XYZ file of C-alpha atoms in Angstrom:
669
model
C 129.098 56.669 99.987
C 125.938 54.759 99.136
C 124.390 55.644 102.458
C 125.459 59.313 102.069
C 123.869 59.471 98.622
C 120.631 58.031 99.980
C 120.763 60.598 102.788
C 121.329 63.392 100.267
C 118.197 62.346 98.366
C 116.293 62.090 101.637
C 117.417 65.571 102.746
C 116.594 67.132 99.369
C 113.097 65.655 99.500
C 112.612 66.754 103.118
C 113.810 70.297 102.506
C 111.729 70.645 99.311
C 108.660 69.506 101.337
C 109.332 71.984 104.119
C 110.027 74.780 101.573
C 106.567 74.154 100.142
C 104.973 74.171 103.628
C 106.737 77.459 104.496
C 106.850 79.441 101.243
C 103.718 78.270 99.452
C 101.281 77.072 102.082
C 102.290 79.443 104.918
C 102.026 76.462 107.256
C 105.478 75.368 108.467
C 105.821 72.132 110.365
C 109.335 72.601 111.800
C 111.211 75.417 113.489
C 113.727 77.630 111.681
C 116.482 76.035 113.747
C 115.478 72.512 112.660
C 115.284 73.653 109.024
C 118.762 75.157 109.294
C 120.067 71.873 110.741
C 118.753 69.952 107.720
C 120.185 72.506 105.276
C 123.582 72.495 106.932
C 123.724 68.704 106.853
C 122.896 68.701 103.120
C 125.493 71.438 102.416
C 128.134 69.323 104.190
C 127.340 66.157 102.254
C 127.264 67.912 98.899
C 130.615 69.521 99.657
C 132.057 66.079 100.495
C 131.034 64.734 97.051
C 131.633 67.942 95.096
C 132.076 67.171 91.369
C 130.692 63.639 91.785
C 126.985 64.402 92.110
C 124.501 66.664 90.296
C 123.451 69.561 92.531
C 121.520 71.599 89.942
C 118.130 70.667 91.536
C 119.309 70.828 95.101
C 117.690 73.309 97.523
C 121.205 74.460 98.395
C 121.345 76.175 95.025
C 118.928 78.883 96.140
C 121.710 80.875 97.772
C 123.121 82.206 94.500
C 126.345 81.663 92.639
C 129.275 83.555 91.067
C 128.525 86.842 89.260
C 127.911 86.914 85.525
C 129.436 89.412 83.110
C 126.093 89.948 81.418
C 122.740 88.249 80.732
C 122.128 86.188 77.587
C 119.035 86.812 75.535
C 116.836 83.813 74.721
C 113.556 83.345 72.883
C 110.280 82.338 74.530
C 108.768 79.203 73.020
C 105.407 80.990 73.057
C 105.313 84.817 72.853
C 104.506 86.674 76.059
C 101.743 89.018 74.925
C 100.946 92.325 76.593
C 97.417 93.333 77.565
C 95.157 96.132 76.404
C 94.092 98.473 79.254
C 90.756 99.634 80.608
C 90.505 102.543 83.008
C 86.769 102.737 83.708
C 83.608 100.684 84.049
C 82.578 101.806 80.544
C 85.755 100.506 79.042
C 85.314 97.163 80.781
C 81.760 96.893 79.357
C 83.105 97.778 75.942
C 85.600 94.846 76.296
C 82.575 92.545 76.776
C 80.826 94.044 73.706
C 83.942 93.501 71.566
C 83.902 89.802 72.538
C 80.243 89.512 71.488
C 80.864 91.304 68.190
C 83.813 89.134 67.333
C 82.044 85.909 68.222
C 78.844 87.129 66.574
C 77.040 85.888 69.625
C 75.330 87.235 72.696
C 75.692 83.959 74.624
C 76.889 84.164 78.207
C 80.666 84.183 78.689
C 82.318 83.388 82.045
C 85.472 85.046 83.226
C 88.373 84.615 85.634
C 89.598 87.697 87.533
C 93.159 87.988 88.859
C 94.903 90.796 90.786
C 97.438 92.557 88.556
C 100.612 92.595 90.631
C 102.984 95.506 90.121
C 106.135 93.382 89.652
C 108.156 91.956 86.814
C 106.757 89.274 84.471
C 108.838 86.150 83.927
C 108.642 82.915 81.936
C 109.673 79.682 83.664
C 110.551 76.975 81.127
C 110.392 73.325 82.267
C 111.866 70.513 80.181
C 110.497 67.080 81.085
C 109.330 68.479 84.393
C 112.639 70.123 85.364
C 113.161 73.858 85.655
C 115.747 74.680 82.997
C 115.377 78.342 81.959
C 113.887 81.524 83.408
C 113.456 84.607 81.236
C 112.179 88.118 81.739
C 109.366 89.281 79.398
C 111.755 91.403 77.341
C 110.095 92.446 74.096
C 107.587 89.577 74.314
C 109.507 87.422 71.824
C 112.795 87.144 73.737
C 113.905 88.042 77.245
C 116.998 88.047 79.463
C 118.111 84.732 80.912
C 117.829 85.203 84.662
C 117.677 81.488 85.485
C 120.307 81.600 88.162
C 118.547 84.436 89.983
C 115.097 82.797 89.690
C 116.511 79.612 91.180
C 117.073 81.529 94.418
C 113.279 81.978 94.896
C 111.960 79.340 97.195
C 108.472 79.526 95.642
C 109.712 78.137 92.279
C 109.867 74.342 92.242
C 112.903 72.750 90.623
C 110.831 69.747 89.520
C 107.106 69.133 88.899
C 105.438 65.794 88.637
C 102.505 64.266 86.741
C 99.158 64.268 88.514
C 95.567 63.207 87.961
C 96.549 61.189 84.911
C 97.450 64.360 82.904
C 100.800 64.018 81.244
C 103.179 66.933 81.318
C 104.296 68.222 77.900
C 107.976 67.853 77.122
C 108.268 71.668 77.224
C 106.096 73.629 79.639
C 106.155 77.421 80.126
C 104.836 78.877 83.381
C 104.159 82.602 83.445
C 104.343 84.517 86.700
C 104.979 87.878 88.351
C 107.981 88.311 90.599
C 107.386 90.898 93.291
C 108.732 92.377 96.496
C 106.337 92.793 99.424
C 105.697 96.258 100.799
C 107.263 95.614 104.225
C 110.375 94.033 102.659
C 110.620 97.022 100.300
C 110.607 99.499 103.215
C 113.350 97.546 105.005
C 115.439 97.318 101.810
C 115.173 101.059 101.165
C 116.036 101.836 104.793
C 119.180 99.763 104.430
C 120.120 101.423 101.174
C 119.729 104.929 102.624
C 121.810 104.015 105.670
C 124.558 102.776 103.354
C 124.466 106.007 101.316
C 122.749 104.377 98.332
C 119.744 105.875 96.510
C 116.433 104.302 97.478
C 114.299 102.378 94.964
C 111.325 104.421 93.745
C 108.796 101.636 94.350
C 108.553 97.874 94.975
C 108.381 97.138 91.233
C 111.723 98.858 90.602
C 113.167 97.041 93.608
C 111.961 93.659 92.313
C 113.313 94.337 88.821
C 116.646 95.575 90.159
C 116.929 92.521 92.414
C 116.073 90.029 89.692
C 118.561 91.544 87.241
C 121.561 91.303 89.529
C 124.608 89.781 87.801
C 125.543 88.408 91.216
C 122.808 85.956 92.086
C 123.912 85.836 95.743
C 122.560 89.404 96.009
C 119.233 88.278 94.615
C 119.175 85.464 97.135
C 119.367 87.987 99.954
C 116.341 89.893 98.681
C 112.977 88.443 99.805
C 111.483 88.156 96.282
C 108.403 86.015 95.720
C 106.243 85.012 92.791
C 102.566 84.364 91.891
C 101.939 82.309 88.741
C 98.970 82.843 86.501
C 99.354 80.999 83.154
C 100.769 77.969 81.460
C 101.786 77.713 77.801
C 102.266 74.327 76.123
C 99.398 72.651 77.970
C 96.322 71.387 76.188
C 93.577 68.793 76.433
C 90.507 68.226 78.465
C 92.237 68.811 81.824
C 93.038 72.445 80.785
C 89.772 73.404 79.171
C 89.450 76.614 81.295
C 91.728 79.219 82.733
C 90.391 78.259 86.177
C 91.520 74.648 85.565
C 95.010 75.922 84.588
C 95.215 77.863 87.906
C 94.186 74.756 89.872
C 96.782 72.686 88.038
C 99.524 75.252 88.823
C 98.734 74.925 92.502
C 98.893 71.116 92.399
C 102.259 71.366 90.668
C 103.563 73.453 93.575
C 103.315 76.962 92.124
C 101.896 79.860 94.162
C 98.599 81.170 92.790
C 97.179 84.395 94.177
C 94.389 83.591 96.669
C 92.374 86.555 95.390
C 91.590 84.993 91.971
C 87.853 84.754 91.337
C 85.416 83.412 88.733
C 82.524 85.447 87.398
C 79.594 84.553 85.140
C 78.892 88.133 83.989
C 80.840 91.309 83.287
C 78.849 93.100 86.016
C 80.376 90.673 88.604
C 83.797 91.573 87.164
C 83.123 95.291 87.611
C 82.004 94.782 91.207
C 85.143 92.831 92.046
C 87.294 95.434 90.253
C 86.020 98.075 92.720
C 86.350 95.723 95.681
C 89.973 95.050 94.846
C 90.696 98.779 94.383
C 89.294 99.411 97.858
C 91.398 96.568 99.333
C 94.699 97.366 97.544
C 96.092 99.534 100.400
C 95.673 96.651 102.880
C 97.470 94.044 100.771
C 101.011 93.026 101.697
C 102.127 93.700 98.079
C 101.308 96.298 95.440
C 98.729 95.820 92.713
C 97.959 98.319 90.007
C 94.844 96.747 88.641
C 92.895 93.581 87.845
C 93.097 91.272 84.852
C 89.882 89.840 83.353
C 90.253 86.752 81.216
C 87.700 84.726 79.291
C 87.618 81.458 81.219
C 87.039 79.044 78.305
C 90.336 78.194 76.543
C 88.328 77.171 73.474
C 86.897 80.683 73.302
C 90.346 82.104 73.905
C 91.622 80.245 70.838
C 88.675 81.533 68.765
C 89.159 85.115 69.877
C 92.922 85.041 69.186
C 95.001 88.192 69.394
C 95.214 91.595 67.759
C 98.711 93.005 67.254
C 100.500 91.889 70.495
C 97.442 91.728 72.761
C 94.907 88.898 73.232
C 91.242 89.741 72.516
C 90.192 87.515 75.428
C 91.908 89.409 78.237
C 92.153 93.001 79.469
C 94.030 94.766 82.287
C 91.669 96.976 84.285
C 94.013 99.599 85.739
C 93.453 101.494 88.981
C 94.067 105.197 89.258
C 97.869 105.619 89.576
C 99.233 105.975 93.120
C 102.660 107.115 91.880
C 103.127 110.071 89.530
C 105.711 112.677 88.477
C 105.503 116.374 89.297
C 107.658 119.377 90.294
C 108.555 120.861 93.685
C 107.706 124.557 93.114
C 108.621 125.734 96.628
C 109.077 124.500 100.220
C 107.276 126.016 103.224
C 107.991 125.272 106.905
C 105.161 124.471 109.290
C 105.412 124.526 113.112
C 103.668 121.640 114.845
C 101.919 121.554 118.227
C 105.135 120.300 119.898
C 107.368 122.873 118.253
C 108.741 120.622 115.530
C 109.492 122.409 112.259
C 108.350 120.399 109.261
C 109.254 121.310 105.648
C 106.314 120.872 103.262
C 106.719 120.726 99.489
C 104.379 122.794 97.393
C 103.881 120.671 94.304
C 102.673 121.407 90.822
C 99.154 119.931 91.213
C 98.867 116.373 89.950
C 96.394 113.494 90.177
C 97.556 110.436 92.126
C 95.350 107.588 93.277
C 92.283 109.520 92.072
C 93.088 112.568 94.297
C 94.622 115.928 93.358
C 97.947 116.364 95.190
C 99.527 119.776 95.670
C 101.416 119.354 98.963
C 103.596 116.673 100.581
C 105.554 116.567 103.811
C 109.336 116.273 103.521
C 109.640 115.402 107.231
C 112.928 117.092 108.139
C 116.195 118.475 106.849
C 117.993 115.112 107.166
C 115.339 113.395 105.018
C 115.670 116.145 102.331
C 119.444 115.651 102.278
C 119.194 111.851 102.114
C 116.927 112.059 99.077
C 118.824 115.054 97.663
C 115.627 116.989 97.042
C 115.774 120.569 95.723
C 113.317 123.355 94.954
C 112.540 122.992 91.228
C 113.217 119.253 91.118
C 111.116 116.887 89.094
C 110.085 114.260 91.637
C 108.178 110.978 91.893
C 105.230 111.330 94.294
C 103.000 108.645 95.694
C 100.126 108.380 98.109
C 101.541 106.308 100.977
C 98.875 103.749 101.828
C 96.748 105.542 99.231
C 96.304 108.336 101.795
C 99.325 110.503 102.608
C 101.224 112.208 99.762
C 104.893 111.314 99.858
C 107.869 112.413 97.736
C 109.725 109.214 96.833
C 112.789 110.556 95.036
C 114.108 113.266 92.707
C 114.570 112.539 88.993
C 118.132 113.834 88.816
C 118.333 113.409 85.030
C 115.652 116.167 84.656
C 117.818 118.839 86.431
C 118.862 121.901 84.382
C 120.918 123.784 86.972
C 118.171 126.133 88.159
C 117.243 123.982 91.128
C 117.904 125.366 94.616
C 118.930 123.532 97.761
C 116.644 123.903 100.802
C 117.958 125.063 104.191
C 115.894 124.983 107.391
C 115.346 128.509 108.724
C 117.351 129.617 111.795
C 114.283 131.216 113.366
C 110.740 129.970 113.936
C 108.312 130.994 111.110
C 105.554 131.337 113.699
C 107.195 133.429 116.448
C 110.693 134.361 115.257
C 112.476 132.578 118.147
C 115.787 130.869 117.530
C 115.348 127.252 116.305
C 117.370 124.495 117.977
C 118.397 121.015 116.790
C 119.462 118.812 119.665
C 119.893 115.010 119.468
C 117.277 114.304 116.815
C 116.551 114.882 113.144
C 113.934 117.480 113.921
C 114.491 121.241 114.274
C 112.405 122.709 117.121
C 111.067 125.971 118.415
C 111.279 125.832 122.237
C 109.559 129.145 122.834
C 106.729 128.800 125.409
C 105.063 131.813 123.743
C 105.025 130.360 120.196
C 101.484 130.745 118.716
C 101.770 127.497 116.763
C 102.113 125.377 119.867
C 100.598 127.464 122.636
C 97.466 125.387 123.125
C 99.480 122.211 123.888
C 101.906 124.194 126.054
C 99.103 125.506 128.298
C 97.292 122.184 128.385
C 100.457 120.596 129.695
C 101.158 123.446 132.114
C 97.777 123.133 133.874
C 97.650 119.296 133.867
C 97.473 117.228 137.055
C 101.151 116.161 137.019
C 102.193 119.780 136.543
C 100.464 122.838 138.075
C 97.227 120.861 138.641
C 94.753 123.715 137.974
C 91.325 122.148 138.176
C 88.604 123.244 135.715
C 90.875 124.426 132.903
C 89.991 122.003 130.124
C 90.836 122.125 126.445
C 87.632 123.956 125.423
C 88.165 126.717 128.031
C 91.811 127.096 126.962
C 90.764 127.300 123.285
C 88.231 130.039 124.041
C 90.788 132.060 125.984
C 93.254 131.850 123.133
C 90.704 132.629 120.428
C 89.557 135.704 122.361
C 93.177 136.624 123.162
C 92.546 136.710 126.900
C 95.776 134.732 127.289
C 98.794 134.148 125.081
C 101.045 132.064 127.289
C 100.985 130.258 130.679
C 101.948 133.320 132.690
C 98.780 135.136 131.511
C 96.689 132.620 133.486
C 97.822 134.206 136.748
C 96.549 137.634 135.657
C 93.004 136.508 134.791
C 90.077 138.019 136.649
C 86.619 136.638 137.225
C 85.244 139.214 134.789
C 87.633 137.931 132.048
C 86.220 134.416 132.471
C 82.600 135.561 132.443
C 83.043 136.665 128.801
C 83.512 133.022 127.809
C 80.721 130.704 126.751
C 79.167 128.489 129.481
C 80.929 130.331 132.294
C 78.780 131.492 135.213
C 79.897 133.431 138.285
C 80.490 130.275 140.360
C 82.527 128.436 137.714
C 84.550 131.545 136.980
C 85.239 132.080 140.698
C 86.229 128.411 141.123
C 88.843 128.685 138.346
C 90.276 131.914 139.748
C 90.552 130.172 143.129
C 92.150 127.086 141.558
C 94.724 129.248 139.753
C 95.538 131.111 142.953
C 95.897 127.821 144.887
C 98.473 126.566 142.422
C 100.979 129.321 143.207
C 103.043 127.231 145.657
C 103.723 124.006 143.736
C 106.514 121.561 144.613
C 109.588 122.604 142.610
C 109.580 119.313 140.657
C 105.992 119.904 139.460
C 106.809 123.458 138.364
C 109.857 122.253 136.413
C 107.728 119.607 134.732
C 105.019 122.133 133.903
C 107.486 124.162 131.796
C 107.523 121.394 129.143
C 111.275 121.306 128.667
C 112.216 118.798 125.975
C 113.399 115.446 127.555
C 112.454 116.598 131.072
C 109.630 114.372 132.338
C 108.332 113.831 135.833
C 111.240 111.636 136.986
C 113.922 114.047 135.613
C 112.067 116.973 137.156
C 112.324 115.253 140.557
C 116.085 114.697 140.103
C 116.554 118.383 139.322
C 114.394 119.458 142.283
C 116.405 117.290 144.648
C 119.687 118.765 143.397
C 118.800 122.489 142.970
C 117.398 124.472 145.885
C 115.329 126.893 143.761
C 114.413 127.926 140.183
C 117.101 130.581 140.037
C 119.800 127.956 140.618
C 118.395 125.702 137.884
C 117.843 128.568 135.360
C 121.470 129.729 135.653
C 123.024 126.237 135.810
C 125.665 125.552 133.157
C 125.816 122.352 131.090
C 128.675 121.140 133.298
C 126.729 121.809 136.500
C 123.737 119.850 135.139
C 125.916 116.881 134.198
C 126.895 116.509 137.853
C 123.260 115.599 138.669
C 122.903 111.830 138.842
C 120.710 110.637 135.936
C 121.226 113.728 133.750
C 123.054 113.106 130.502
C 124.415 115.389 127.819
C 121.213 115.448 125.723
C 119.043 116.453 128.668
C 121.609 119.012 129.888
C 121.776 120.664 126.457
C 118.002 120.765 126.248
C 117.700 122.484 129.679
C 120.385 125.078 128.888
C 118.779 125.836 125.471
C 115.334 126.285 127.108
C 116.496 128.734 129.772
C 118.680 130.594 127.229
C 115.577 131.518 125.225
C 114.768 135.207 125.939
C 111.032 134.707 125.511
C 111.053 131.861 128.056
C 112.950 134.032 130.513
C 110.282 136.725 130.139
C 107.424 134.247 130.852
C 109.276 132.913 133.961
C 109.754 136.444 135.220
C 106.050 137.218 134.786
C 105.147 133.960 136.585
C 107.340 134.988 139.566
C 105.895 138.482 139.518
C 102.395 136.929 139.692
C 103.391 135.236 142.932
C 104.466 131.773 141.845
C 106.757 130.369 144.578
C 107.896 126.795 143.843
C 108.651 124.904 147.097
C 112.119 123.452 147.577
C 112.342 119.630 147.733
C 115.972 119.299 148.800
C 115.557 116.757 151.554
C 119.034 115.217 151.548
C 119.656 112.531 154.171
C 116.604 113.606 156.211
C 114.169 112.257 153.621
C 112.277 109.595 155.616
C 111.706 107.312 152.617
C 115.029 107.906 150.849
C 116.152 104.822 148.963
C 112.855 102.952 149.597
C 110.772 101.614 146.709
C 107.075 100.879 146.906
C 104.354 99.121 144.869
C 100.675 99.746 145.637
C 97.970 97.126 144.967
C 94.243 97.094 145.745
C 92.034 99.967 146.831
C 93.246 102.604 149.327
C 90.833 104.258 151.733
C 92.729 107.437 152.623
C 94.034 108.615 149.250
C 94.129 107.700 145.557
C 96.969 105.762 144.008
C 98.412 108.959 142.468
C 98.232 110.778 145.803
C 100.107 107.917 147.482
C 102.729 108.124 144.777
C 103.146 111.864 145.316
C 103.553 111.350 149.042
C 106.260 108.706 148.618
C 108.210 110.746 146.117
C 107.936 113.894 148.203
C 109.558 111.979 151.032
C 112.422 110.742 148.878
C 111.091 107.292 147.944
C 110.106 105.800 144.580
C 106.996 103.982 143.283
C 106.810 101.289 140.636
C 103.868 99.735 138.869
C 105.225 96.183 138.979
C 106.781 93.938 141.639
C 110.389 92.791 141.223
C 113.358 91.766 143.404
C 114.228 95.476 143.660
C 110.892 96.308 145.349
C 111.226 97.196 149.042
C 107.602 97.204 150.132
C 104.189 96.252 148.698
C 101.270 98.216 150.200
C 98.142 96.054 149.987
C 94.728 97.727 150.082
C 91.276 96.230 149.573
C 91.032 93.361 147.004
C 94.717 93.222 146.142
C 95.647 91.595 142.822
C 98.378 89.277 141.634
C 101.087 91.705 142.747
C 100.475 90.597 146.372
C 101.020 86.899 145.455
C 104.179 87.762 143.556
C 105.449 89.774 146.554
C 104.915 86.762 148.840
C 106.809 84.464 146.506
C 109.740 86.891 146.408
C 109.744 87.458 150.168
C 109.070 91.209 149.899
C 107.783 93.075 152.938
C 103.986 93.570 152.814
C 102.331 96.570 154.489
C 98.688 97.286 155.194
C 97.436 100.783 154.540
C 97.600 101.381 158.314
C 101.268 100.321 158.325
C 101.973 102.712 155.482
C 100.253 105.613 157.273
C 102.470 105.061 160.327
C 105.575 104.928 158.124
C 104.792 108.370 156.639
C 103.907 109.884 160.023
C 100.126 109.766 159.764
C 97.684 107.912 162.099
């Protein structure tokens, strides 16, 4: 037993040390697996001697304990004062003037500046260096006893020791702010929504809710953390300034925010106030302002307090990033890819220094998860201080006049039937939809599709703006005279485009299918379809069941194809394309495909064609091309200055071809 007790002490010391390295210094020395091994060994030993040893200070106690019925209320030894607020440079300057007036002196005063975390203030009470009690701020005089929950935070030491010859007082109060990081907040809310629970409005609410759990094991599963900023009960030469107090807190093992700064003038404070406001969106936690404190504790004592606020400190608040307003109506916008997005029209309100009157609601599913209704009072924030976002509805404000939102059955832009396939988004799949026509045509003429050279984005935009074209089929009815009306088009360039359009009329069937922009039908799927169906008519009239027979086509893709060809407007465009002379070439090669079942990787420079051209040749002959070498690779074609792919092929024993070998294989000399 004696050896076990010594080992228990050793493990507790080791784990406490590694907790400090990990949670406070962000500089771990051991792996998570090694840490878990130490913790499991300690848990086993403490279980063996349950009831015989004191485990109150053990690192194992950070996992939480049995639920409480309610929290007790206890008094702070020293009141937790609130701070007066400043919202502008002028009010910060007035704070400095008040200090001078009260002290009847214009002598220089130095300050300490600290980020004001948007969390929940707590008081950690240490008796003879041991953490005994943890309280919320409460009314400033007394707070709720959340000791068991605070003990689950790895950043709070169970014991603190003397240092530098400064004796600890019998009773020491450490003030800090418990918070939840922004990434952890997003993960927590995602979990709550998936479990059918309402999301927290913001990280502060999440931190407060987590800290006030009656079941401390729930708190232990929430990644709460703390920054400490003050100590009550300390005195003497070693604590003559606020800066010295912060340094002492760090030596005792408490986390102090790395953004604290000293300033010798109020102008320096104002500059740092604006710097922090600019940086707030990049911080891993939320801050809602900056606290300025007189550095000298002697001056703090002289200045004292007024009502419940100290004269020697002030909270400089940033413009709020989260506000309350009303959803007056909901419009639906159609994006460039056909996605329908509901957008809330809000009663205009200032948030983060910007007037907000609109916010995206993303999709119908998101609206239903948050139970948002037209007429709702809602909490709105600027996500990352940029994008307006509706956080949640304030259900207690409802009066019965609110209306539920339903996504329209037809596209607001073109009137086509809206579809909802495998995803949260509702979509318009009409090729003729004005809201998405530019992207539709850009895709249609791209190299992997119809490959119409010379039709760039600017030319397409001009044609659309002047209403020369409205959909891809109109391209094949353009004349040279039509193009000459566009800016920067001369006779030669206009003639070249007309020729390029005419030359594209006999594409491989797979490229034509890809050009249509069917949802979930990329280049590979287009080739599968072209190998299976002999012509466009067969594909257009194929049922869902017929499509599912095709190897590599699943239910989602089959439903998307059927929905696309069922759209009357799409049928009209296809008919006009065929009338214009489009004749996709069949690619059904069956067993006669010379490269069927063969896979190739190309490396180095090729003399007779580009890498993309080589890829097209292989695929047209039934083979496949990959960008990386693996055991499944059949051949590596090595051109000039081949790279590491050649060495890997040699190691794997894969057949290596010269460009000349490849030309012979495909029937060229």
